[in-house]
XYZ file of C-alpha atoms in Angstrom:
653
model
C -28.703 28.281 3.071
C -31.942 28.590 1.513
C -30.541 27.259 -1.328
C -29.399 24.666 -0.018
C -32.477 24.154 2.154
C -34.444 24.651 -1.327
C -32.703 22.194 -3.073
C -33.073 19.467 -0.464
C -36.924 20.113 -0.534
C -37.060 19.960 -4.019
C -35.004 16.420 -3.959
C -37.520 15.098 -1.421
C -40.240 16.175 -3.541
C -38.612 14.619 -6.815
C -38.060 11.764 -5.098
C -41.918 11.411 -3.587
C -43.101 12.146 -7.271
C -40.570 9.494 -8.472
C -42.261 7.070 -6.445
C -45.497 8.219 -7.541
C -44.802 7.988 -11.224
C -43.761 3.978 -10.730
C -47.410 3.729 -9.454
C -46.502 2.716 -6.181
C -49.476 5.028 -4.874
C -51.491 6.926 -7.355
C -50.110 7.070 -10.929
C -48.931 10.021 -12.789
C -48.695 12.857 -9.718
C -44.843 13.243 -11.142
C -46.187 14.145 -14.559
C -49.266 16.103 -13.733
C -49.662 19.850 -14.538
C -49.804 21.028 -10.853
C -47.406 19.960 -8.732
C -49.137 21.248 -5.641
C -51.944 18.218 -6.132
C -49.444 16.006 -5.281
C -49.571 14.871 -1.883
C -48.104 17.020 0.535
C -44.349 16.627 1.316
C -45.373 17.191 5.119
C -47.483 14.223 5.309
C -45.548 11.613 6.469
C -45.226 8.222 4.865
C -46.040 4.970 6.491
C -43.461 1.863 5.781
C -45.887 -1.270 4.598
C -44.533 -4.943 5.389
C -44.165 -6.809 2.447
C -47.578 -8.682 1.467
C -47.739 -12.323 1.069
C -48.331 -13.333 -2.624
C -51.553 -15.013 -1.838
C -53.882 -11.967 -1.182
C -56.529 -11.458 -3.291
C -55.716 -9.182 -6.248
C -57.422 -5.628 -6.137
C -59.508 -4.531 -9.264
C -61.292 -1.514 -9.959
C -64.557 -2.489 -10.433
C -66.471 -1.437 -7.382
C -66.297 -4.962 -5.817
C -66.025 -5.434 -2.011
C -62.902 -7.616 -1.166
C -61.669 -8.548 2.547
C -57.953 -9.388 3.271
C -56.903 -12.525 4.768
C -57.101 -11.373 8.308
C -61.282 -10.869 7.826
C -60.705 -6.906 7.923
C -62.569 -4.257 6.692
C -63.691 -4.808 2.854
C -61.989 -2.185 0.034
C -63.779 -0.984 -2.860
C -62.229 1.155 -5.802
C -63.409 4.768 -7.216
C -64.594 3.568 -10.536
C -63.377 7.665 -11.546
C -60.008 8.047 -10.025
C -59.148 4.413 -9.038
C -58.846 5.166 -5.591
C -58.449 2.426 -3.322
C -59.769 2.501 0.399
C -62.458 1.568 3.175
C -65.548 0.613 1.649
C -67.669 2.057 4.376
C -65.696 5.652 3.841
C -66.898 5.493 0.113
C -69.520 8.045 -0.966
C -73.137 7.025 -2.334
C -75.191 3.330 -1.196
C -73.414 1.794 -3.919
C -69.619 2.716 -2.744
C -68.874 3.394 -5.948
C -66.876 6.949 -5.698
C -64.736 8.063 -2.902
C -66.253 11.080 -3.060
C -68.949 13.184 -4.238
C -66.467 15.239 -6.784
C -65.847 11.691 -8.173
C -69.457 10.880 -8.244
C -70.014 14.149 -10.297
C -67.246 13.832 -12.357
C -68.196 10.242 -13.558
C -71.618 11.199 -14.406
C -71.143 14.513 -16.098
C -69.776 12.836 -19.054
C -66.312 15.031 -19.040
C -64.479 13.614 -22.163
C -61.176 14.652 -20.438
C -62.359 13.432 -16.713
C -63.220 10.072 -18.519
C -59.998 9.476 -20.446
C -57.648 10.272 -17.325
C -59.829 7.675 -15.700
C -59.128 5.168 -18.110
C -55.529 6.034 -18.426
C -54.895 5.647 -14.713
C -54.092 9.370 -13.902
C -56.024 9.458 -10.952
C -56.310 12.283 -8.874
C -54.692 12.251 -5.481
C -56.937 11.484 -1.748
C -58.384 14.476 -0.724
C -60.199 14.922 2.761
C -64.020 14.323 1.156
C -62.633 10.953 0.747
C -62.187 9.012 3.926
C -59.392 6.459 2.870
C -56.377 5.358 4.395
C -53.501 6.737 2.691
C -51.567 3.474 2.590
C -54.213 1.541 0.920
C -52.930 2.538 -2.554
C -49.576 0.807 -1.965
C -51.168 -2.225 -0.026
C -53.560 -2.539 -3.489
C -50.733 -2.341 -5.560
C -48.446 -4.678 -4.239
C -51.075 -7.005 -3.663
C -52.156 -7.097 -7.252
C -48.983 -7.329 -8.451
C -47.893 -10.586 -6.180
C -51.368 -12.037 -7.657
C -50.558 -11.235 -10.923
C -46.718 -12.467 -10.702
C -48.241 -15.550 -9.446
C -50.747 -15.614 -12.299
C -48.079 -15.223 -14.897
C -45.777 -18.027 -13.205
C -49.333 -20.485 -13.731
C -49.896 -19.234 -17.404
C -46.122 -20.054 -18.002
C -46.161 -23.541 -16.318
C -49.322 -24.289 -18.422
C -49.106 -22.880 -21.556
C -45.422 -22.485 -22.657
C -44.574 -21.189 -26.101
C -41.910 -23.395 -28.204
C -39.305 -21.185 -28.764
C -37.662 -21.671 -32.546
C -33.613 -21.216 -31.904
C -32.498 -18.694 -34.575
C -35.576 -17.577 -35.869
C -37.896 -14.643 -35.426
C -40.760 -13.745 -37.567
C -40.356 -10.190 -36.963
C -37.083 -9.831 -37.765
C -37.768 -12.335 -41.079
C -40.414 -10.094 -42.045
C -38.932 -6.857 -41.235
C -35.363 -7.568 -42.854
C -37.376 -8.751 -46.089
C -40.278 -6.251 -46.114
C -42.805 -9.192 -46.257
C -46.031 -9.275 -46.042
C -48.163 -11.911 -43.799
C -51.534 -13.109 -44.810
C -54.264 -11.242 -42.200
C -55.695 -13.568 -39.621
C -59.153 -13.097 -40.989
C -57.923 -15.355 -43.717
C -58.305 -18.211 -41.414
C -61.592 -19.064 -40.380
C -60.881 -22.189 -38.595
C -57.718 -20.450 -36.465
C -58.602 -18.737 -33.112
C -60.284 -15.248 -33.330
C -60.382 -15.794 -37.379
C -63.985 -15.043 -37.198
C -63.886 -12.174 -34.946
C -60.844 -10.564 -35.533
C -62.722 -7.493 -36.362
C -60.421 -4.821 -37.781
C -57.849 -4.711 -35.798
C -54.666 -3.008 -37.767
C -52.066 -0.507 -37.856
C -52.726 2.473 -35.542
C -54.755 0.659 -32.791
C -53.410 1.576 -29.507
C -52.793 -0.791 -26.523
C -51.317 -0.982 -23.054
C -47.949 -2.916 -22.857
C -45.150 -4.031 -20.473
C -42.798 -1.222 -20.351
C -39.564 -3.010 -20.767
C -37.554 0.683 -20.781
C -37.463 0.857 -16.992
C -35.224 -0.156 -13.978
C -38.082 -1.004 -11.427
C -38.495 -4.090 -9.647
C -41.828 -4.253 -10.681
C -43.518 -4.496 -13.407
C -45.216 -1.237 -15.245
C -46.827 -0.909 -17.991
C -47.139 2.304 -21.042
C -48.851 2.528 -23.968
C -47.880 1.354 -27.824
C -49.703 1.783 -30.973
C -49.339 -0.883 -34.084
C -47.091 -0.005 -36.909
C -47.360 -3.116 -38.602
C -49.474 -6.629 -38.432
C -48.124 -9.922 -39.224
C -50.685 -12.459 -39.016
C -50.954 -12.533 -34.981
C -47.840 -10.625 -34.557
C -47.697 -6.687 -34.094
C -44.658 -4.268 -34.316
C -45.521 -2.001 -31.260
C -43.809 1.411 -30.919
C -44.415 3.032 -27.543
C -46.528 5.967 -27.287
C -44.372 9.605 -27.233
C -41.509 7.843 -29.552
C -43.262 9.411 -32.474
C -40.670 8.273 -35.396
C -38.047 6.959 -33.285
C -37.995 2.950 -33.973
C -35.054 2.675 -31.823
C -37.409 0.426 -29.564
C -39.653 -0.804 -31.579
C -40.841 -4.304 -30.731
C -43.063 -7.579 -32.350
C -45.195 -9.647 -29.976
C -48.584 -11.275 -30.333
C -51.983 -9.728 -29.824
C -53.237 -12.368 -28.507
C -50.768 -12.944 -25.535
C -51.111 -12.452 -22.164
C -49.387 -8.979 -21.767
C -51.366 -7.133 -24.176
C -54.591 -5.489 -23.079
C -56.844 -2.915 -24.589
C -56.247 0.930 -23.210
C -58.001 1.450 -19.823
C -56.941 -2.026 -18.695
C -54.486 -0.878 -16.137
C -56.791 1.519 -14.441
C -59.302 -1.346 -14.174
C -56.662 -3.874 -12.949
C -54.941 -1.581 -10.694
C -51.608 -1.452 -12.622
C -49.198 1.263 -13.084
C -48.438 3.353 -16.196
C -45.156 4.495 -16.633
C -43.194 5.886 -19.691
C -40.320 4.518 -20.842
C -36.925 5.671 -19.096
C -35.877 7.112 -22.845
C -38.533 9.889 -23.244
C -39.753 9.992 -19.222
C -38.446 13.821 -19.961
C -39.718 14.406 -23.425
C -42.759 16.011 -21.919
C -43.696 17.760 -18.447
C -47.132 17.157 -19.187
C -48.055 13.220 -19.303
C -51.256 13.710 -18.698
C -52.341 16.248 -21.197
C -49.906 14.220 -23.855
C -52.383 10.964 -23.548
C -55.369 12.720 -23.534
C -54.485 14.443 -26.899
C -52.906 11.139 -28.515
C -55.783 8.685 -27.586
C -58.596 10.476 -27.904
C -60.279 8.780 -30.762
C -58.064 6.508 -31.153
C -59.158 2.917 -31.601
C -57.993 0.018 -29.008
C -58.741 -3.599 -28.577
C -62.192 -5.084 -27.743
C -62.799 -4.753 -23.668
C -63.330 -8.310 -23.792
C -60.492 -9.146 -26.609
C -58.737 -11.740 -24.392
C -61.830 -13.474 -23.051
C -62.839 -14.093 -26.991
C -58.922 -15.424 -27.622
C -59.698 -18.045 -24.639
C -62.922 -18.744 -26.115
C -61.380 -19.375 -29.214
C -58.946 -22.028 -27.918
C -61.384 -24.167 -26.794
C -61.379 -27.262 -28.412
C -64.550 -29.966 -28.404
C -62.065 -32.936 -29.246
C -60.724 -34.533 -26.097
C -57.839 -37.032 -25.291
C -58.875 -40.727 -25.366
C -61.451 -40.090 -28.159
C -61.912 -42.916 -31.071
C -62.136 -41.801 -34.701
C -61.866 -43.512 -37.811
C -58.963 -41.754 -40.027
C -57.126 -42.935 -43.287
C -54.367 -45.534 -42.904
C -51.150 -43.889 -43.856
C -49.627 -46.885 -45.710
C -53.033 -48.114 -47.485
C -54.625 -44.741 -48.610
C -57.805 -46.802 -49.817
C -58.935 -48.026 -46.108
C -59.723 -46.425 -42.954
C -58.599 -47.958 -39.333
C -59.749 -46.622 -36.195
C -57.164 -44.417 -34.113
C -57.288 -42.624 -30.742
C -56.809 -38.709 -29.707
C -53.311 -38.761 -27.892
C -53.341 -35.059 -27.690
C -55.020 -31.722 -28.739
C -52.832 -28.513 -29.601
C -54.279 -25.611 -31.233
C -57.129 -27.894 -32.966
C -54.580 -29.966 -34.399
C -55.144 -33.812 -33.494
C -51.953 -36.323 -32.760
C -53.721 -39.767 -33.534
C -52.737 -42.640 -32.640
C -53.728 -45.827 -34.492
C -55.468 -48.096 -32.118
C -53.009 -51.232 -32.381
C -50.080 -49.324 -31.831
C -48.847 -50.558 -28.346
C -45.897 -48.308 -27.743
C -48.124 -44.990 -29.320
C -45.340 -44.699 -31.705
C -47.591 -45.192 -35.009
C -49.514 -41.816 -35.144
C -50.781 -39.575 -37.501
C -51.482 -35.483 -37.187
C -54.469 -33.617 -38.929
C -56.656 -31.121 -37.923
C -60.267 -31.436 -36.232
C -61.653 -30.093 -39.536
C -59.695 -32.117 -41.397
C -61.536 -34.226 -44.433
C -59.547 -37.250 -43.482
C -61.037 -38.127 -40.299
C -64.750 -39.132 -39.135
C -66.746 -40.527 -36.788
C -66.753 -44.404 -35.847
C -68.897 -46.037 -38.529
C -68.156 -43.849 -41.170
C -66.665 -46.272 -43.530
C -69.411 -48.940 -43.449
C -71.907 -46.500 -43.748
C -70.595 -45.215 -47.418
C -69.373 -48.515 -48.507
C -65.349 -47.598 -47.813
C -62.825 -49.920 -46.975
C -62.076 -50.277 -43.285
C -59.279 -52.124 -41.178
C -60.679 -53.776 -38.704
C -58.551 -53.909 -35.413
C -57.170 -56.890 -33.819
C -58.179 -55.471 -30.661
C -61.666 -57.354 -29.628
C -62.907 -54.867 -26.919
C -61.942 -51.072 -26.729
C -60.370 -49.644 -23.611
C -62.543 -48.275 -20.852
C -61.084 -44.919 -21.415
C -61.540 -44.875 -24.739
C -64.779 -43.316 -25.694
C -66.192 -42.618 -29.622
C -66.356 -39.298 -30.665
C -69.666 -37.676 -31.654
C -70.521 -37.392 -34.788
C -71.600 -33.900 -34.368
C -68.062 -32.700 -34.254
C -66.588 -33.324 -37.658
C -67.070 -31.527 -40.700
C -70.214 -31.734 -42.828
C -69.753 -32.111 -46.301
C -72.338 -30.242 -48.580
C -75.108 -32.576 -49.523
C -75.195 -33.706 -53.597
C -78.007 -35.222 -55.664
C -77.238 -38.474 -56.601
C -80.209 -39.637 -58.554
C -80.038 -37.989 -61.517
C -76.916 -37.794 -63.997
C -73.479 -38.624 -61.384
C -70.156 -39.863 -61.387
C -69.482 -43.122 -62.990
C -66.620 -45.525 -62.913
C -64.086 -45.086 -65.494
C -64.684 -41.440 -65.706
C -61.474 -39.138 -66.487
C -60.860 -35.860 -64.609
C -57.571 -33.616 -62.906
C -56.865 -34.302 -59.118
C -54.477 -33.317 -56.879
C -52.034 -36.116 -55.975
C -52.308 -37.302 -52.620
C -48.725 -38.411 -52.453
C -47.312 -35.583 -54.434
C -49.137 -32.612 -53.688
C -47.284 -29.960 -55.886
C -48.627 -31.924 -58.700
C -52.160 -32.168 -60.819
C -52.454 -35.285 -62.430
C -55.033 -37.272 -64.869
C -56.935 -39.518 -62.659
C -59.985 -41.713 -62.687
C -62.635 -42.547 -60.974
C -62.437 -46.319 -60.012
C -64.981 -46.456 -57.592
C -68.478 -44.619 -56.275
C -69.426 -44.644 -52.853
C -72.542 -43.154 -51.123
C -73.247 -40.054 -50.279
C -71.059 -38.598 -53.113
C -68.036 -39.799 -51.938
C -65.468 -41.363 -54.557
C -62.831 -43.847 -55.149
C -59.871 -41.819 -57.196
C -56.684 -43.375 -58.868
C -54.036 -41.552 -60.331
C -53.110 -42.854 -64.158
C -50.331 -44.436 -64.455
C -49.262 -44.760 -60.930
C -51.849 -47.269 -59.202
C -50.965 -50.535 -57.439
C -52.416 -53.430 -58.524
C -54.577 -53.882 -55.839
C -55.982 -50.314 -55.625
C -54.448 -49.680 -52.195
C -53.310 -46.552 -53.300
C -56.977 -44.953 -54.355
C -57.595 -42.112 -52.625
C -61.293 -40.843 -51.106
C -62.209 -37.670 -52.082
C -65.932 -35.996 -51.725
C -67.735 -34.660 -55.085
C -67.442 -31.099 -53.578
C -63.566 -31.697 -52.722
C -61.785 -28.575 -53.754
C -58.958 -31.454 -55.018
C -60.682 -32.566 -58.345
C -61.656 -30.744 -61.378
C -62.882 -31.314 -64.522
C -60.877 -32.235 -67.932
C -59.223 -29.036 -69.237
C -58.970 -27.106 -65.844
C -54.948 -26.994 -65.664
C -54.884 -26.104 -69.273
C -57.672 -23.250 -69.063
C -55.517 -21.772 -66.039
C -52.106 -22.382 -67.120
C -51.167 -24.981 -64.609
C -48.850 -28.084 -65.792
C -50.904 -31.070 -66.081
C -48.856 -34.596 -64.776
C -49.634 -37.153 -67.671
C -49.594 -40.669 -66.813
C -46.232 -42.192 -65.890
C -44.861 -44.019 -69.145
C -47.244 -41.750 -71.678
C -44.758 -41.324 -74.340
C -47.199 -39.191 -76.548
C -46.305 -35.702 -75.203
C -47.434 -32.834 -75.365
C -50.639 -34.721 -73.523
C -53.982 -33.632 -75.085
C -57.026 -34.543 -73.339
C -58.748 -35.398 -76.663
C -55.918 -37.889 -77.990
C -55.928 -39.673 -74.403
C -59.920 -39.898 -74.251
C -59.808 -41.684 -77.651
C -56.787 -44.078 -76.872
C -58.402 -45.021 -73.302
C -61.772 -45.425 -74.836
C -63.037 -43.289 -71.784
C -64.705 -40.077 -71.173
C -64.531 -36.908 -69.172
C -66.592 -36.420 -65.948
C -69.213 -33.786 -66.970
C -68.064 -30.322 -66.016
C -71.420 -29.556 -64.118
C -71.327 -32.506 -61.519
C -68.137 -30.965 -60.253
C -68.291 -28.389 -57.421
C -69.188 -24.583 -58.411
C -69.311 -23.111 -55.305
C -68.314 -19.266 -55.800
C -64.533 -18.282 -54.978
C -65.001 -16.472 -51.418
C -63.380 -13.379 -50.163
C -60.552 -15.410 -48.693
C -58.057 -12.322 -48.376
C -55.132 -14.011 -49.716
C -52.576 -12.287 -52.434
C -49.019 -13.406 -53.936
C -46.253 -13.122 -51.860
C -48.054 -13.171 -48.653
C -46.564 -15.070 -45.739
C -48.087 -17.639 -43.404
C -47.821 -20.670 -41.242
C -48.458 -24.171 -43.144
C -48.823 -28.224 -42.569
C -46.297 -29.986 -44.429
C -48.918 -32.879 -45.509
C -46.339 -34.796 -46.507
C -45.015 -35.055 -42.744
C -48.392 -33.781 -41.423
C -46.905 -33.555 -37.792
C -44.593 -30.298 -39.101
C -46.119 -26.605 -39.461
C -43.507 -24.881 -41.404
C -42.477 -21.302 -42.700
C -44.517 -20.820 -45.974
C -45.527 -18.596 -48.925
C -48.397 -17.958 -51.131
C -46.634 -18.446 -54.747
C -50.122 -18.783 -57.079
C -53.714 -18.290 -56.633
C -56.060 -19.747 -59.205
C -59.384 -18.956 -57.746
C -59.900 -21.001 -54.672
C -56.450 -22.870 -55.191
C -53.295 -21.594 -53.460
C -49.864 -22.870 -54.389
C -47.793 -23.244 -50.950
C -43.821 -22.495 -51.216
C -42.175 -23.979 -48.138
C -39.436 -20.851 -47.580
C -35.752 -22.541 -47.952
C -36.966 -25.847 -50.082
C -37.175 -26.158 -54.050
C -40.503 -25.929 -55.621
C -40.963 -29.453 -56.077
C -42.187 -29.422 -52.310
C -45.203 -27.256 -53.335
C -48.445 -28.063 -52.558
C -51.657 -27.292 -53.814
C -54.283 -26.507 -50.894
C -57.797 -24.812 -51.109
C -58.175 -21.425 -49.500
C -60.314 -23.074 -46.678
C -57.840 -25.383 -45.650
C -57.576 -26.429 -42.228
C -53.962 -26.587 -42.695
C -52.893 -23.236 -42.883
C -52.273 -20.680 -40.191
C -51.505 -17.122 -39.426
C -47.955 -16.298 -38.861
C -47.781 -16.489 -34.789
C -49.853 -19.537 -34.728
C -47.800 -21.230 -33.255
C -46.059 -19.151 -30.925
C -49.892 -18.670 -29.779
C -50.678 -22.281 -29.500
C -47.458 -23.727 -28.365
C -46.892 -25.749 -31.353
C -43.258 -26.259 -32.863
C -42.714 -24.005 -35.973
C -40.337 -25.225 -38.616
C -37.987 -22.459 -39.483
C -36.609 -21.708 -43.086
C -34.109 -24.385 -44.492
C -30.628 -22.983 -43.774
C -28.165 -22.427 -46.827
C -26.311 -25.689 -45.666
C -29.734 -27.441 -46.528
C -29.805 -25.819 -49.724
C -26.890 -26.702 -50.943
C -27.505 -30.230 -50.026
C -30.857 -30.031 -51.865
C -28.918 -28.792 -55.442
C -26.070 -31.381 -54.741
C -28.324 -34.698 -54.367
C -31.809 -35.396 -55.259
C -31.494 -38.816 -52.926
C -30.701 -36.502 -49.644
C -33.542 -34.308 -50.661
C -35.897 -37.230 -50.535
C -34.614 -37.895 -47.086
C -35.153 -34.559 -46.091
C -38.698 -34.443 -46.113
C -40.067 -37.786 -45.522
C -44.030 -38.822 -47.162
C -46.852 -38.905 -45.514
C -48.156 -42.312 -46.524
C -45.517 -45.169 -46.484
C -47.403 -47.226 -48.886
C -43.914 -48.541 -50.999
C -45.575 -49.083 -54.150
C -46.649 -45.425 -54.235
C -43.102 -44.073 -53.094
C -41.691 -46.045 -55.920
C -43.844 -44.764 -58.524
C -43.669 -41.305 -56.905
C -39.875 -40.789 -57.198
C -40.482 -41.817 -61.130
C -43.014 -39.316 -61.138
C -40.426 -36.585 -59.752
C -37.597 -37.729 -62.268
C -40.070 -36.969 -65.164
C -40.395 -33.632 -63.589
C -36.867 -32.889 -63.060
C -35.889 -29.586 -65.023
C -39.261 -28.618 -65.563
C -40.176 -25.100 -64.894
C -43.492 -23.587 -64.120
C -44.458 -20.376 -65.140
C -46.402 -19.129 -62.361
C -48.910 -16.350 -63.029
C -50.645 -14.398 -60.567
C -54.308 -15.175 -60.366
C -56.998 -12.601 -59.678
C -57.984 -12.646 -55.863
C -58.364 -8.726 -54.999
C -60.456 -9.351 -51.995
C -60.139 -7.654 -48.733
C -61.148 -9.186 -45.455
C -63.298 -6.952 -43.449
C -64.850 -6.837 -40.262
C -66.511 -3.991 -38.010
C -65.364 -4.631 -34.033
C -63.909 -1.515 -33.660
C -63.394 -0.022 -30.581
C -62.159 3.669 -29.913
C -61.274 5.666 -26.927
C -63.787 7.990 -26.179
C -66.056 9.783 -23.478
C -67.560 7.070 -21.003
C -71.444 7.588 -20.507
């Protein structure tokens, strides 16, 4: 009989401790060193009716809260996390539930501070005149509010899934490396990412449990891939069976200590729940001195995703049917800093153009007239009342140049990236010199008779190069269409055309930035031939600040040369973060079709600019390039990104 009684008491205590460990009362009593510190089994537990989801969230920051019925305000102990009636709390500021908590907070005890941050709260004592059922009320209220918040976030900012493709699986199965977020200064968190790296600890939802409520546990970053992190729950050591990928900037990742300040329960995963008898000591040992996210990380993420361009703003943008001129377009939508622009004359809003807000292809209203650029006037005599001109200060500023002395002249030769075949650097000519350092460039042998395919580059553009650049850097230079004297020699060509090369000193001499890219790194990149598409891509070559981007699953002829600071490159996970649609690598069937028919390939990825004359010349160029092999060399780019925003889990003051 005694054994039966002891077993019954043990079962009762275990059930109560299990409920405590679920966070329904106060955290980790089930895992405490001294089981006597738990609420006495002789104390009766009052049943609490379910609370409506409209209750305010109870935060552990010492503020006063009033329930909907207008009764007593509540306060939270900043040391142990206990929620109780404010008037019963200690000190004038009502920050602590007892003298003991007040002294512990001010004594700078490392162990006490860490336990408080980890929500390993101590049970209520007689010194704290708090209601025993209030912790449950607070947890339920907080949980209800949290679930409502998640639902609202899901409605307003839902990530667009890509069926059958996962960045995590793609990187793991092939041992790929992704470009770090610090390589992309224009992307969210690009300038304030800090040194988030492997080993950083975070608090995340615990999916290895069967509880009806959402609980959390601590995990460490095992691997980083752009915004995405491979996480492993604390306590799994070398066991990777429950490792999972998630976006570091997502709403479910928090710095260590967030659960304590937000009233969220920490519960160990079910798989390892019985691995340790003292979870308090384990966490203190594992987390002392470890790094975590900055406490304002989520706020920084939110701020970095605020964009100055708004819908209904009017801008000037390149005419995709005639490169030599611009047109007025209206901002239809803004996603992650990318603008969907609808040409003003498009009545059904289908004639659109995608670009980033920092793209050199968009300008303020009046820009074309100010520099002498060709401009297509709109047939609309009066702009709509809802539309308004985008302020000039929102656009990227180009470097000022001195055109008073020796400067570019019409007819000078140079090398330039073909805007209609971005995989090629071609022989080009300056066709017109505009104001403020802008130049109209034509690709030799492929120009339309009326100059409708001339393209505007600024003198400081990273897409134009002096004569001999390709030869020096062992890049294949595309000769003029129909030029028979191969291999191409600049000296002979200049003599035959009776022209001169643009002086080297006139080209941009900006030092190569510490961009951090390396050959083989994965990223998400815009297909500039179809700029609405953001695709899985790889850096295949680096020449100073020039990157060659390969679209995974597609042939090399679709590669693109872009600058290392191009706003059309993004970290892995950018599409998921912003809700933009990611284009996965082409499947095997598409690759087979690529190799079987060149015409089918052209239909698979359409051209960005639809000028018919240029399309014809482009196809001829591609025929000339068929069968040629590029021997890519790794450029010297060993720069590493840096940051100083380290946050360590340490003793609180």
